[in-house]
């Protein structure tokens, strides 16, 4: 296995606002907004619910954002990246840490063992690789120093004096 350390348990209710996600992933807010609007990387903790609401990105979302950034930096097209991200999206968190993404600049290949990496390189296809487990540790280090917040499941009881909030909640129910 390419990544053998025990993985930390992720709290699905803890999220990071857009600027924090950008800083941890090394991207601009414009990139983050575009990727959210086009469905490349959706915030899993809390999606934007209209004007004035804050998206909250989970750890896994930020990991994927950083992988996308790395692939873009090496010249892989956004279309190829979308295919690779679809594969990553359907994997469990434990599986993500054991993947190495290899690319020849045009296509992205998923390798889950050292033998697969060697086979790809011997075939002349691989030019660079991204060990997702290593990116995992980088994101973990970045986020340990940045602010997070818990997703609030808003209810009318949470805002007893807010008549507008109570009306919205009643309308949505």
PDB file of N, CA, C and O in Angstrom, residues 66-99:
ATOM      1  N   UNK A  66      -7.365  20.306  -3.785  1.00  0.00           N
ATOM      2  CA  UNK A  66      -5.907  20.363  -3.893  1.00  0.00           C
ATOM      3  C   UNK A  66      -5.398  19.431  -4.994  1.00  0.00           C
ATOM      4  O   UNK A  66      -4.465  19.765  -5.722  1.00  0.00           O
ATOM      5  N   UNK A  67      -6.028  18.274  -5.135  1.00  0.00           N
ATOM      6  CA  UNK A  67      -5.653  17.354  -6.215  1.00  0.00           C
ATOM      7  C   UNK A  67      -5.966  17.986  -7.571  1.00  0.00           C
ATOM      8  O   UNK A  67      -5.154  17.921  -8.502  1.00  0.00           O
ATOM      9  N   UNK A  68      -7.138  18.627  -7.690  1.00  0.00           N
ATOM     10  CA  UNK A  68      -7.491  19.313  -8.935  1.00  0.00           C
ATOM     11  C   UNK A  68      -6.454  20.381  -9.264  1.00  0.00           C
ATOM     12  O   UNK A  68      -5.992  20.484 -10.406  1.00  0.00           O
ATOM     13  N   UNK A  69      -6.071  21.154  -8.273  1.00  0.00           N
ATOM     14  CA  UNK A  69      -5.064  22.203  -8.476  1.00  0.00           C
ATOM     15  C   UNK A  69      -3.747  21.610  -8.966  1.00  0.00           C
ATOM     16  O   UNK A  69      -3.133  22.127  -9.900  1.00  0.00           O
ATOM     17  N   UNK A  70      -3.315  20.516  -8.350  1.00  0.00           N
ATOM     18  CA  UNK A  70      -2.065  19.865  -8.777  1.00  0.00           C
ATOM     19  C   UNK A  70      -2.151  19.375 -10.216  1.00  0.00           C
ATOM     20  O   UNK A  70      -1.208  19.515 -10.987  1.00  0.00           O
ATOM     21  N   UNK A  71      -3.270  18.786 -10.573  1.00  0.00           N
ATOM     22  CA  UNK A  71      -3.442  18.301 -11.949  1.00  0.00           C
ATOM     23  C   UNK A  71      -3.452  19.459 -12.938  1.00  0.00           C
ATOM     24  O   UNK A  71      -2.845  19.370 -14.012  1.00  0.00           O
ATOM     25  N   UNK A  72      -4.128  20.546 -12.604  1.00  0.00           N
ATOM     26  CA  UNK A  72      -4.130  21.724 -13.475  1.00  0.00           C
ATOM     27  C   UNK A  72      -2.724  22.290 -13.652  1.00  0.00           C
ATOM     28  O   UNK A  72      -2.336  22.678 -14.753  1.00  0.00           O
ATOM     29  N   UNK A  73      -1.970  22.338 -12.557  1.00  0.00           N
ATOM     30  CA  UNK A  73      -0.605  22.872 -12.609  1.00  0.00           C
ATOM     31  C   UNK A  73       0.312  22.067 -13.521  1.00  0.00           C
ATOM     32  O   UNK A  73       1.294  22.589 -14.033  1.00  0.00           O
ATOM     33  N   UNK A  74      -0.013  20.791 -13.711  1.00  0.00           N
ATOM     34  CA  UNK A  74       0.824  19.956 -14.569  1.00  0.00           C
ATOM     35  C   UNK A  74       0.330  19.911 -16.011  1.00  0.00           C
ATOM     36  O   UNK A  74       0.897  19.204 -16.829  1.00  0.00           O
ATOM     37  N   UNK A  75      -0.734  20.657 -16.298  1.00  0.00           N
ATOM     38  CA  UNK A  75      -1.187  20.773 -17.678  1.00  0.00           C
ATOM     39  C   UNK A  75      -2.309  19.844 -18.087  1.00  0.00           C
ATOM     40  O   UNK A  75      -2.653  19.766 -19.265  1.00  0.00           O
ATOM     41  N   UNK A  76      -2.907  19.133 -17.155  1.00  0.00           N
ATOM     42  CA  UNK A  76      -4.013  18.244 -17.484  1.00  0.00           C
ATOM     43  C   UNK A  76      -5.258  19.103 -17.729  1.00  0.00           C
ATOM     44  O   UNK A  76      -5.510  20.064 -17.015  1.00  0.00           O
ATOM     45  N   UNK A  77      -6.020  18.738 -18.752  1.00  0.00           N
ATOM     46  CA  UNK A  77      -7.215  19.514 -19.093  1.00  0.00           C
ATOM     47  C   UNK A  77      -8.299  19.328 -18.033  1.00  0.00           C
ATOM     48  O   UNK A  77      -8.375  18.289 -17.368  1.00  0.00           O
ATOM     49  N   UNK A  78      -9.146  20.324 -17.908  1.00  0.00           N
ATOM     50  CA  UNK A  78     -10.239  20.260 -16.943  1.00  0.00           C
ATOM     51  C   UNK A  78     -11.188  19.105 -17.267  1.00  0.00           C
ATOM     52  O   UNK A  78     -11.742  18.484 -16.362  1.00  0.00           O
ATOM     53  N   UNK A  79     -11.340  18.781 -18.539  1.00  0.00           N
ATOM     54  CA  UNK A  79     -12.194  17.656 -18.933  1.00  0.00           C
ATOM     55  C   UNK A  79     -11.634  16.342 -18.387  1.00  0.00           C
ATOM     56  O   UNK A  79     -12.366  15.513 -17.864  1.00  0.00           O
ATOM     57  N   UNK A  80     -10.318  16.130 -18.512  1.00  0.00           N
ATOM     58  CA  UNK A  80      -9.688  14.927 -17.974  1.00  0.00           C
ATOM     59  C   UNK A  80      -9.776  14.908 -16.451  1.00  0.00           C
ATOM     60  O   UNK A  80      -9.979  13.864 -15.843  1.00  0.00           O
ATOM     61  N   UNK A  81      -9.615  16.073 -15.842  1.00  0.00           N
ATOM     62  CA  UNK A  81      -9.692  16.166 -14.387  1.00  0.00           C
ATOM     63  C   UNK A  81     -11.086  15.785 -13.907  1.00  0.00           C
ATOM     64  O   UNK A  81     -11.238  15.076 -12.908  1.00  0.00           O
ATOM     65  N   UNK A  82     -12.120  16.218 -14.623  1.00  0.00           N
ATOM     66  CA  UNK A  82     -13.490  15.869 -14.235  1.00  0.00           C
ATOM     67  C   UNK A  82     -13.667  14.355 -14.189  1.00  0.00           C
ATOM     68  O   UNK A  82     -14.300  13.821 -13.276  1.00  0.00           O
ATOM     69  N   UNK A  83     -13.098  13.655 -15.149  1.00  0.00           N
ATOM     70  CA  UNK A  83     -13.180  12.189 -15.146  1.00  0.00           C
ATOM     71  C   UNK A  83     -12.476  11.581 -13.948  1.00  0.00           C
ATOM     72  O   UNK A  83     -12.992  10.659 -13.305  1.00  0.00           O
ATOM     73  N   UNK A  84     -11.297  12.103 -13.632  1.00  0.00           N
ATOM     74  CA  UNK A  84     -10.542  11.595 -12.484  1.00  0.00           C
ATOM     75  C   UNK A  84     -11.268  11.881 -11.176  1.00  0.00           C
ATOM     76  O   UNK A  84     -11.312  11.041 -10.274  1.00  0.00           O
ATOM     77  N   UNK A  85     -11.862  13.057 -11.073  1.00  0.00           N
ATOM     78  CA  UNK A  85     -12.561  13.440  -9.849  1.00  0.00           C
ATOM     79  C   UNK A  85     -13.818  12.590  -9.668  1.00  0.00           C
ATOM     80  O   UNK A  85     -14.173  12.230  -8.541  1.00  0.00           O
ATOM     81  N   UNK A  86     -14.487  12.232 -10.752  1.00  0.00           N
ATOM     82  CA  UNK A  86     -15.648  11.346 -10.639  1.00  0.00           C
ATOM     83  C   UNK A  86     -15.252  10.014 -10.020  1.00  0.00           C
ATOM     84  O   UNK A  86     -15.974   9.461  -9.193  1.00  0.00           O
ATOM     85  N   UNK A  87     -14.078   9.491 -10.402  1.00  0.00           N
ATOM     86  CA  UNK A  87     -13.582   8.243  -9.822  1.00  0.00           C
ATOM     87  C   UNK A  87     -13.302   8.435  -8.333  1.00  0.00           C
ATOM     88  O   UNK A  87     -13.698   7.622  -7.500  1.00  0.00           O
ATOM     89  N   UNK A  88     -12.631   9.534  -7.978  1.00  0.00           N
ATOM     90  CA  UNK A  88     -12.311   9.797  -6.571  1.00  0.00           C
ATOM     91  C   UNK A  88     -13.567   9.984  -5.732  1.00  0.00           C
ATOM     92  O   UNK A  88     -13.631   9.553  -4.588  1.00  0.00           O
ATOM     93  N   UNK A  89     -14.566  10.625  -6.305  1.00  0.00           N
ATOM     94  CA  UNK A  89     -15.798  10.931  -5.576  1.00  0.00           C
ATOM     95  C   UNK A  89     -16.514   9.657  -5.124  1.00  0.00           C
ATOM     96  O   UNK A  89     -17.161   9.634  -4.090  1.00  0.00           O
ATOM     97  N   UNK A  90     -16.389   8.578  -5.900  1.00  0.00           N
ATOM     98  CA  UNK A  90     -17.118   7.355  -5.594  1.00  0.00           C
ATOM     99  C   UNK A  90     -16.347   6.407  -4.685  1.00  0.00           C
ATOM    100  O   UNK A  90     -16.843   5.348  -4.352  1.00  0.00           O
ATOM    101  N   UNK A  91     -15.156   6.789  -4.299  1.00  0.00           N
ATOM    102  CA  UNK A  91     -14.355   5.940  -3.424  1.00  0.00           C
ATOM    103  C   UNK A  91     -14.584   6.310  -1.965  1.00  0.00           C
ATOM    104  O   UNK A  91     -14.892   7.436  -1.646  1.00  0.00           O
ATOM    105  N   UNK A  92     -14.352   5.361  -1.103  1.00  0.00           N
ATOM    106  CA  UNK A  92     -14.382   5.640   0.328  1.00  0.00           C
ATOM    107  C   UNK A  92     -13.139   6.424   0.720  1.00  0.00           C
ATOM    108  O   UNK A  92     -12.141   6.434   0.002  1.00  0.00           O
ATOM    109  N   UNK A  93     -13.198   7.058   1.873  1.00  0.00           N
ATOM    110  CA  UNK A  93     -12.074   7.868   2.336  1.00  0.00           C
ATOM    111  C   UNK A  93     -10.828   7.010   2.510  1.00  0.00           C
ATOM    112  O   UNK A  93      -9.731   7.414   2.156  1.00  0.00           O
ATOM    113  N   UNK A  94     -10.992   5.798   3.042  1.00  0.00           N
ATOM    114  CA  UNK A  94      -9.840   4.934   3.257  1.00  0.00           C
ATOM    115  C   UNK A  94      -9.156   4.598   1.932  1.00  0.00           C
ATOM    116  O   UNK A  94      -7.943   4.529   1.849  1.00  0.00           O
ATOM    117  N   UNK A  95      -9.952   4.388   0.901  1.00  0.00           N
ATOM    118  CA  UNK A  95      -9.398   4.063  -0.412  1.00  0.00           C
ATOM    119  C   UNK A  95      -8.646   5.243  -1.021  1.00  0.00           C
ATOM    120  O   UNK A  95      -7.677   5.055  -1.741  1.00  0.00           O
ATOM    121  N   UNK A  96      -9.102   6.462  -0.763  1.00  0.00           N
ATOM    122  CA  UNK A  96      -8.459   7.647  -1.339  1.00  0.00           C
ATOM    123  C   UNK A  96      -6.992   7.741  -0.957  1.00  0.00           C
ATOM    124  O   UNK A  96      -6.154   8.111  -1.767  1.00  0.00           O
ATOM    125  N   UNK A  97      -6.683   7.430   0.279  1.00  0.00           N
ATOM    126  CA  UNK A  97      -5.320   7.583   0.773  1.00  0.00           C
ATOM    127  C   UNK A  97      -4.352   6.627   0.088  1.00  0.00           C
ATOM    128  O   UNK A  97      -3.149   6.876   0.072  1.00  0.00           O
ATOM    129  N   UNK A  98      -4.844   5.553  -0.496  1.00  0.00           N
ATOM    130  CA  UNK A  98      -3.980   4.580  -1.137  1.00  0.00           C
ATOM    131  C   UNK A  98      -3.842   4.750  -2.639  1.00  0.00           C
ATOM    132  O   UNK A  98      -3.246   3.907  -3.302  1.00  0.00           O
ATOM    133  N   UNK A  99      -4.343   5.828  -3.193  1.00  0.00           N
ATOM    134  CA  UNK A  99      -4.311   6.039  -4.637  1.00  0.00           C
ATOM    135  C   UNK A  99      -3.149   6.943  -5.027  1.00  0.00           C
ATOM    136  O   UNK A  99      -2.856   7.914  -4.343  1.00  0.00           O
TER     137      UNK A  99
END
